[in-house]
PDB file of C-alpha atoms in Angstrom:
ATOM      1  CA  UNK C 125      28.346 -14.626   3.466  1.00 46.00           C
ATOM      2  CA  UNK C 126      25.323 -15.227   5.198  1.00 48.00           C
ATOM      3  CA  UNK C 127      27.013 -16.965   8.312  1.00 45.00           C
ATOM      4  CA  UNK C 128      28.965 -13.668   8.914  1.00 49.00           C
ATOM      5  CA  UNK C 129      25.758 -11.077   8.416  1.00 51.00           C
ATOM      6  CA  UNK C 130      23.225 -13.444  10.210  1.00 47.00           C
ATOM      7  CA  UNK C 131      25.130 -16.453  12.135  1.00 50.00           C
ATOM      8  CA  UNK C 132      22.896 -19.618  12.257  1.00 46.00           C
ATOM      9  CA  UNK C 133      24.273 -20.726  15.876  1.00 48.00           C
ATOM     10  CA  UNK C 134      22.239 -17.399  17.057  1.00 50.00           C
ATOM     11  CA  UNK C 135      19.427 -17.777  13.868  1.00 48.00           C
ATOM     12  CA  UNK C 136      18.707 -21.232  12.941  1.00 56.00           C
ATOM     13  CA  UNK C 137      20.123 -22.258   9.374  1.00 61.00           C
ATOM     14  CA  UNK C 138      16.344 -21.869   8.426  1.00 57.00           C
ATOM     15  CA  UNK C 139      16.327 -18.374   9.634  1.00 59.00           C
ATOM     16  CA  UNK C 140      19.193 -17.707   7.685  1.00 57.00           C
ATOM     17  CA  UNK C 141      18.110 -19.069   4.440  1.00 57.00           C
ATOM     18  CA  UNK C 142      14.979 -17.004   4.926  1.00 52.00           C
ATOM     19  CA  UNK C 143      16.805 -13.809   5.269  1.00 54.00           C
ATOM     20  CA  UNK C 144      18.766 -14.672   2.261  1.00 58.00           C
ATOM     21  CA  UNK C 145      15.563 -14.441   0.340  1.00 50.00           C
ATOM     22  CA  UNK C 146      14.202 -11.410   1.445  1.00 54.00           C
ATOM     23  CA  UNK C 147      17.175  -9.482   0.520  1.00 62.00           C
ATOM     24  CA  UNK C 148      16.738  -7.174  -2.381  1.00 66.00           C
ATOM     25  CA  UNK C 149      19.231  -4.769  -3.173  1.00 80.00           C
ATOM     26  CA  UNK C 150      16.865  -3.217  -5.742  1.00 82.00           C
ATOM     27  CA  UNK C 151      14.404  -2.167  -3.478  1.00 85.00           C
ATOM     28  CA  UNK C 152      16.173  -1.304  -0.808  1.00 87.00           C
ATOM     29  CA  UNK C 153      18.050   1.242  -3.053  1.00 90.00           C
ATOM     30  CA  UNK C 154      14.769   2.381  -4.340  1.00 91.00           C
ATOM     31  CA  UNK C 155      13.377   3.182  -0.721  1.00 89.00           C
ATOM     32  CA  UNK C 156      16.501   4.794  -0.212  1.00 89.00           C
ATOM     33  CA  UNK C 157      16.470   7.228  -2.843  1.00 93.00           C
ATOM     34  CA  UNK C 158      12.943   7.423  -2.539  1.00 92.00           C
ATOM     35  CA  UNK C 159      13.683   8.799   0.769  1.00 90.00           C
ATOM     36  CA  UNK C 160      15.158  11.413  -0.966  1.00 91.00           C
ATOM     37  CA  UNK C 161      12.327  13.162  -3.298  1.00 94.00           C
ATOM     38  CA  UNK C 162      11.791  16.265  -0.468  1.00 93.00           C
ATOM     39  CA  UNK C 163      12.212  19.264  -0.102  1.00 94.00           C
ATOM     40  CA  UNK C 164      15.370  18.889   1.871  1.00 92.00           C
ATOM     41  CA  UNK C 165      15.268  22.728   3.728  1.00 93.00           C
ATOM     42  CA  UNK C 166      12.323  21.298   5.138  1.00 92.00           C
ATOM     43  CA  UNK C 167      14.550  18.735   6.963  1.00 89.00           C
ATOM     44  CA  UNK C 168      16.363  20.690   9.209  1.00 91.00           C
ATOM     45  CA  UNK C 169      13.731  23.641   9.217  1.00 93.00           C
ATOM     46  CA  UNK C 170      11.841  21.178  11.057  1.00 91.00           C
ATOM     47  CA  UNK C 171      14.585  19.776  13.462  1.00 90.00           C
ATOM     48  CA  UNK C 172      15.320  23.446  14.373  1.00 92.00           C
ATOM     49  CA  UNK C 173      12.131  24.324  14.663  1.00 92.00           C
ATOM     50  CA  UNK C 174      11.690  20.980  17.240  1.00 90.00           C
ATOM     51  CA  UNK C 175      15.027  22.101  19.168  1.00 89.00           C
ATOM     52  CA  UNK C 176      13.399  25.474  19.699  1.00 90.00           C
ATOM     53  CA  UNK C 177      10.346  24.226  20.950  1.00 88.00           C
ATOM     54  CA  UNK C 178      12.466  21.560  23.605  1.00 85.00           C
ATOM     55  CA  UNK C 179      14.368  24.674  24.818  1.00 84.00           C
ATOM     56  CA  UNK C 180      11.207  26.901  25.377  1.00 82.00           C
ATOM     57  CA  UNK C 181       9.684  23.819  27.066  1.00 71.00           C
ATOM     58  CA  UNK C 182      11.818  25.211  30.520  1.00 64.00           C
ATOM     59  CA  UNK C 183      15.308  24.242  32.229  1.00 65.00           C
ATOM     60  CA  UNK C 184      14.429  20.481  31.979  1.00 74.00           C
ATOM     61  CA  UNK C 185      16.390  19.890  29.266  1.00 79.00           C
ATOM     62  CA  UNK C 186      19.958  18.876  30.835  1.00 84.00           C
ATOM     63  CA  UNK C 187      23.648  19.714  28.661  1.00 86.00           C
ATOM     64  CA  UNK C 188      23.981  16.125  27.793  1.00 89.00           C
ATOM     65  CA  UNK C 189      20.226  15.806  26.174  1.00 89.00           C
ATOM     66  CA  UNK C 190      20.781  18.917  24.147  1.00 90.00           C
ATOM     67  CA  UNK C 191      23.789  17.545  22.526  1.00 90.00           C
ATOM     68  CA  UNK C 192      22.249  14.101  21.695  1.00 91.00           C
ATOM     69  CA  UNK C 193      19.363  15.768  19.876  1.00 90.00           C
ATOM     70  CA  UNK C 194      22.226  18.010  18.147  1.00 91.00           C
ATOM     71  CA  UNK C 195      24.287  14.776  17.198  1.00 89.00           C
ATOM     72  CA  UNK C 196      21.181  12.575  16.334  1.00 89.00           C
ATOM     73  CA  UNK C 197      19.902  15.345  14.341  1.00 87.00           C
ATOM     74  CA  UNK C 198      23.099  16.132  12.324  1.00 85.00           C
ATOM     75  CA  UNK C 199      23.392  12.394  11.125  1.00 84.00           C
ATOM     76  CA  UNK C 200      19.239  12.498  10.123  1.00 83.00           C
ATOM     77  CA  UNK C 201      20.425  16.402   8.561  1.00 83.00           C
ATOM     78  CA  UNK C 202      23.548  15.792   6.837  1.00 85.00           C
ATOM     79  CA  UNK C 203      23.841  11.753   6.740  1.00 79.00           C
ATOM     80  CA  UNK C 204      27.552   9.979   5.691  1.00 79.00           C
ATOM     81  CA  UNK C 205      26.875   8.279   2.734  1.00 74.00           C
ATOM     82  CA  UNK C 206      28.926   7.908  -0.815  1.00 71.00           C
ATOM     83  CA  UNK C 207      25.714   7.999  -2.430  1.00 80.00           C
ATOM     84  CA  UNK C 208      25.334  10.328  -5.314  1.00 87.00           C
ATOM     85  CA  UNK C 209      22.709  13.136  -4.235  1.00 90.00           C
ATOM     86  CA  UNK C 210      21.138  15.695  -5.576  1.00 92.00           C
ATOM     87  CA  UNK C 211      21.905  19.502  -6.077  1.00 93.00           C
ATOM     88  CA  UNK C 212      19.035  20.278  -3.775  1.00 94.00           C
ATOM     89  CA  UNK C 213      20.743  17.901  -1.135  1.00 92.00           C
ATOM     90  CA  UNK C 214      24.146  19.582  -1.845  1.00 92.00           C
ATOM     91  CA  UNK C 215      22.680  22.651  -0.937  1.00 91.00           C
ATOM     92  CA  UNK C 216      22.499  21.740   2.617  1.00 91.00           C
ATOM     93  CA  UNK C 217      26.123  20.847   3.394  1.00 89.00           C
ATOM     94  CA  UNK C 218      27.140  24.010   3.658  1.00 89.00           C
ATOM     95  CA  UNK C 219      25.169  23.829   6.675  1.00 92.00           C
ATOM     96  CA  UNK C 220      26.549  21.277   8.998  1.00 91.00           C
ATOM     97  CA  UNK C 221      29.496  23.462  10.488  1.00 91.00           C
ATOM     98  CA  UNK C 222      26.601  26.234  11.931  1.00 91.00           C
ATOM     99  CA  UNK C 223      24.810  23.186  12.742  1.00 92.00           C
ATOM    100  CA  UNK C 224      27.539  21.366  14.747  1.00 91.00           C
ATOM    101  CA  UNK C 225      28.301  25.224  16.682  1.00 93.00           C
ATOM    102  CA  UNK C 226      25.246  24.586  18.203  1.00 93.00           C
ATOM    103  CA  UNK C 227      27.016  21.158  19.844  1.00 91.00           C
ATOM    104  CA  UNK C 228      29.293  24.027  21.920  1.00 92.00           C
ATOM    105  CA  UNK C 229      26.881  25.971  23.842  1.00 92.00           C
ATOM    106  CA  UNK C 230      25.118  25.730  26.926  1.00 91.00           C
ATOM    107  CA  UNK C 231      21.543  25.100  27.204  1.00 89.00           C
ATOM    108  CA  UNK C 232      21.106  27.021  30.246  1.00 85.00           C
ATOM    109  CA  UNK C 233      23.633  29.626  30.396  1.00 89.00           C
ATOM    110  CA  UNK C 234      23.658  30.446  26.450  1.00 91.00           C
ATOM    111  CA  UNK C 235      19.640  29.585  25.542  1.00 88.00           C
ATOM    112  CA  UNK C 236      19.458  33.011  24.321  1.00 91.00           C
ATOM    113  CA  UNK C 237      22.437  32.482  21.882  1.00 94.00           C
ATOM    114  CA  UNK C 238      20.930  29.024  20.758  1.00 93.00           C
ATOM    115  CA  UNK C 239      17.957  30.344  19.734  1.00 92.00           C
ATOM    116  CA  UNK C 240      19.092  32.679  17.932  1.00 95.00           C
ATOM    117  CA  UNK C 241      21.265  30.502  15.915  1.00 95.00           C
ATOM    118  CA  UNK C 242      17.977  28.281  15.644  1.00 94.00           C
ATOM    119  CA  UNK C 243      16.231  31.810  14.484  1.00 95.00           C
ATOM    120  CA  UNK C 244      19.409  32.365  11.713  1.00 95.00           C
ATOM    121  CA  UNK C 245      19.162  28.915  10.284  1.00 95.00           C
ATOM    122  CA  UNK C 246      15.319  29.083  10.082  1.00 95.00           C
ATOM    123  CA  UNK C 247      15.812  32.505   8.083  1.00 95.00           C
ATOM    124  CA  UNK C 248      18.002  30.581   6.075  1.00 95.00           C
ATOM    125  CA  UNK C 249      15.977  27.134   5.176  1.00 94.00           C
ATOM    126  CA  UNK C 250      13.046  29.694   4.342  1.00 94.00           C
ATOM    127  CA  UNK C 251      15.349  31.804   1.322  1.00 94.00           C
ATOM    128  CA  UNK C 252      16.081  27.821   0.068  1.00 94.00           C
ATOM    129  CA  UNK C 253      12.634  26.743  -0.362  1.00 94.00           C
ATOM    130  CA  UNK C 254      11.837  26.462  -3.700  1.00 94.00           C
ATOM    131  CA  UNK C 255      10.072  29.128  -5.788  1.00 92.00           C
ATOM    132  CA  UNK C 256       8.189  26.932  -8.592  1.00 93.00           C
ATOM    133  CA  UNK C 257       5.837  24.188  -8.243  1.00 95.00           C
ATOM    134  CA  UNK C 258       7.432  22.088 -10.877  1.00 97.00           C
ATOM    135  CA  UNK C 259      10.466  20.684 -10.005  1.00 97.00           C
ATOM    136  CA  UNK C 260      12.638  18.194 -11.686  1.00 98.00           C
ATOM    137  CA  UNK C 261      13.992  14.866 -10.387  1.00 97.00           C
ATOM    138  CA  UNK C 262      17.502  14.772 -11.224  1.00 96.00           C
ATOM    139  CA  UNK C 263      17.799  17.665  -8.399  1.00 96.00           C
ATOM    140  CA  UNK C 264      16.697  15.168  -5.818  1.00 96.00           C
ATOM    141  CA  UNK C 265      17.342  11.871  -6.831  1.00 96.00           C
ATOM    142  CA  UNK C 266      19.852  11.499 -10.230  1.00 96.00           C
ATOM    143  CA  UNK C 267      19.720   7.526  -9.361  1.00 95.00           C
ATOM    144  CA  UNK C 268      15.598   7.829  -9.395  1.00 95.00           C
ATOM    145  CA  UNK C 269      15.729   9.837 -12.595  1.00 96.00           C
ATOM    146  CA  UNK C 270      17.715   7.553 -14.835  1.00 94.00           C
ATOM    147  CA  UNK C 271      16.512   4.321 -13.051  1.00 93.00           C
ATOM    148  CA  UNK C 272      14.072   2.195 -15.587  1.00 91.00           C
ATOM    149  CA  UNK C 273      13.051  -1.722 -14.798  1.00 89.00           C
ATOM    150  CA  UNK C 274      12.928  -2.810 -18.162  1.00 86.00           C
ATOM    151  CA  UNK C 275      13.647  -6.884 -16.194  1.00 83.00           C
ATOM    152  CA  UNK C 276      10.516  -8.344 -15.246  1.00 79.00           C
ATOM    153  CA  UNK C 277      12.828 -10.320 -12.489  1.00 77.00           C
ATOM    154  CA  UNK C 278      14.075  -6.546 -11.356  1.00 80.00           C
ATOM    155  CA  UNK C 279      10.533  -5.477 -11.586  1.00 86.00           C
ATOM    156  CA  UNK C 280       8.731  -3.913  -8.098  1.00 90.00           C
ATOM    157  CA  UNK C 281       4.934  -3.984  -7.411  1.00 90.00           C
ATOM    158  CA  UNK C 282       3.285  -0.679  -7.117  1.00 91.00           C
ATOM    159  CA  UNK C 283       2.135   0.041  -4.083  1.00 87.00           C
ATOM    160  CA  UNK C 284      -1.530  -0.467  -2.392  1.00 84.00           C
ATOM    161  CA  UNK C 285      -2.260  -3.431  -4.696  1.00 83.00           C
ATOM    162  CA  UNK C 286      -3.366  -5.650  -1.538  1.00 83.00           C
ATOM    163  CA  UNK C 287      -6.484  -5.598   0.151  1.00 80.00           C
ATOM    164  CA  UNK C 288      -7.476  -7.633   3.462  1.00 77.00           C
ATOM    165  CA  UNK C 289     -10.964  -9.122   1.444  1.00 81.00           C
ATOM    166  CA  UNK C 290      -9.631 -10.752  -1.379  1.00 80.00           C
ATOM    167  CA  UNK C 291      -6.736 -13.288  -2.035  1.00 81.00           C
ATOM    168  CA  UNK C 292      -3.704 -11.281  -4.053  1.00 78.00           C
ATOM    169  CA  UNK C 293      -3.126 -12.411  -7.041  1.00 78.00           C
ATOM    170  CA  UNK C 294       0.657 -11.238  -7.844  1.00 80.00           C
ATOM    171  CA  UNK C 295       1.066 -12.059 -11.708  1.00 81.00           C
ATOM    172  CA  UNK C 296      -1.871  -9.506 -12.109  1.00 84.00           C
ATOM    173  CA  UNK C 297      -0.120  -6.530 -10.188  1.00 90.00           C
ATOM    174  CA  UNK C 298       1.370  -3.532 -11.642  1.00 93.00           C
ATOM    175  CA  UNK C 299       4.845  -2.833 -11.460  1.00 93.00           C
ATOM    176  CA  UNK C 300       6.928  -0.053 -11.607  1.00 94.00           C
ATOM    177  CA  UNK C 301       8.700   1.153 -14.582  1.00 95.00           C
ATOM    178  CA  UNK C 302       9.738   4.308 -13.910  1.00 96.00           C
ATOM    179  CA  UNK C 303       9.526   7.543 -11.851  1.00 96.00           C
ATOM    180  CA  UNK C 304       8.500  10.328 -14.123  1.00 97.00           C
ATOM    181  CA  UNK C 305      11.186  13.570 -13.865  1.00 97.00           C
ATOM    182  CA  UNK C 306       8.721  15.993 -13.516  1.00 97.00           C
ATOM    183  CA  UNK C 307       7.602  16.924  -9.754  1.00 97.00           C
ATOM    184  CA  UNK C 308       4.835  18.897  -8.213  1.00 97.00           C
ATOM    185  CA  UNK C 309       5.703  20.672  -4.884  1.00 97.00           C
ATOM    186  CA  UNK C 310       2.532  21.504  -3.129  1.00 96.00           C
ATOM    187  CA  UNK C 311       2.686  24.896  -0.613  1.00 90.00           C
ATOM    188  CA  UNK C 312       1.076  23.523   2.577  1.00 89.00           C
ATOM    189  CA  UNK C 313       3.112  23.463   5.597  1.00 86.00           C
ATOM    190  CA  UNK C 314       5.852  20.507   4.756  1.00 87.00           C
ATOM    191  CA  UNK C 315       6.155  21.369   1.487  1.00 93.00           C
ATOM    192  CA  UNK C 316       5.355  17.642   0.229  1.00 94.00           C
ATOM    193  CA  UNK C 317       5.723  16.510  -3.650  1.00 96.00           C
ATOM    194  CA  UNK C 318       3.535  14.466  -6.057  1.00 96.00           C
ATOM    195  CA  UNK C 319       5.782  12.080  -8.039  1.00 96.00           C
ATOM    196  CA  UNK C 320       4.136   9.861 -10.948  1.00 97.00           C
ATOM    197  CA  UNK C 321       5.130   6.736 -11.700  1.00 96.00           C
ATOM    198  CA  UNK C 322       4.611   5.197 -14.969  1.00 96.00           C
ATOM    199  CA  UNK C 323       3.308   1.256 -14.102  1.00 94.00           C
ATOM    200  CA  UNK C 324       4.229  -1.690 -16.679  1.00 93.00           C
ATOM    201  CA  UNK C 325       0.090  -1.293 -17.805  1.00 93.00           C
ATOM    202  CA  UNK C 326       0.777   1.661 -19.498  1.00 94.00           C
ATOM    203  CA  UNK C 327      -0.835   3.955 -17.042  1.00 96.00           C
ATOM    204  CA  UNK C 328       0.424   6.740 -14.546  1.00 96.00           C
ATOM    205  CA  UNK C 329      -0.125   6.687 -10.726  1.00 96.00           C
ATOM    206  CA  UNK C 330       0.266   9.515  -8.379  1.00 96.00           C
ATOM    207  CA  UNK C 331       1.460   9.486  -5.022  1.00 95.00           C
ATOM    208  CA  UNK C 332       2.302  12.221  -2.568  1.00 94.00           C
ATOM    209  CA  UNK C 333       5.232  12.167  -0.074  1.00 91.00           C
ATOM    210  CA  UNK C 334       5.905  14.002   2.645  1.00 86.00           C
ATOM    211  CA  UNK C 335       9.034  14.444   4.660  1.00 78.00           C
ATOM    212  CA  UNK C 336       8.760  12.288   8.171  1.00 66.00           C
ATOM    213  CA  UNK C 337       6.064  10.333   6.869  1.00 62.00           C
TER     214      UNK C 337
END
């Protein structure tokens, strides 16, 4: 299996032993749904809101630019995965056919048409926002919210546990034991969300994310 993912004529045998290692299934899937605990409007509010400032920027922008950022911007938007998401995420799929109409007009004859699309969608992200501060997990992530490492082997560090001054020591670190369910959206500009997570010392630990960060 390794010899077909990373070939050791082109890595080294070494190389490919390493990589072996440093895979993690676990924690990649946690990143991954981790990913996922935003406000997903926000996602393509903020990709329209970037393709109408690119087509106010003047005529510079050529036919076959405009439809990479569309194309790029779907797969970021509305991403091909069989994944389970959340309701929040479901929300958006509806989405992806205005999205993709944008991919069959002209930049410089039909700008006015484009931005108004970009102006409906906007309009649209804003109504989908939502309206309470508390929100719960399962809407974003249902792998996050029933996901508990209860297998010290499974186990992942918390982050910011390493600092440059002193020599880690790893046995001591916290690790994760769960995300909590209950989320707080704060109202500033990218709408980001504190999630707690409960560490294997008993204690919770707050962290903020926000979307393209």
């Amino acid at each position: 299996e390794c010899t077909k993912r990373f070939p050791e004529r082109t890595m080294g045998s070494f190389a490919c032993r390493l990589m072996r290692l440093l895979e993690f299934p676990r924690l990649d899937r946690f990143v991954q749904e981790l990913s996922q605990v935003m406000v997903p409007c926000m996602k393509l509010s903020n990709m329209a809101s970037d393709l109408a400032r690119k087509l106010s920027g003047g005529p510079d922008l050529t036919g076959d630019q405009y439809r990479t950022i569309i194309l790029e911007s779907m797969r970021d938007a509305f991403p091909e995965s069989e994944r389970e998401i959340g309701r929040e995420h479901e929300k958006l799929k509806s989405f992806k056919a205005q999205w993709m109409k944008l991919n069959e007009l002209d930049p410089v004859k039909q700008s006015s048409k484009i931005k108004l699309s970009i102006h409906c969608i906007l309009r649209e992200m804003k109504q989908l926002v939502p309206r309470h501060r508390s929100l719960d997990l399962q809407r974003y992530s249902p792998w996050l919210a029933r996901c508990y490492f209860n297998n010290p082997e499974e186990m992942l560090e918390l982050p910011g546990q390493y600092n440059v001054d002193f020599e880690p020591n790893v046995a001591n670190h916290v690790k994760i034991v769960k995300v909590r369910n209950q989320l707080e959206m704060f109202n500033s500009m990218r709408k980001p969300l504190r999630v707690k997570i409960s560490g294997s010392d008993g204690k919770s630990y707050d962290f903020l994310i926000k979307y393209g960060e």
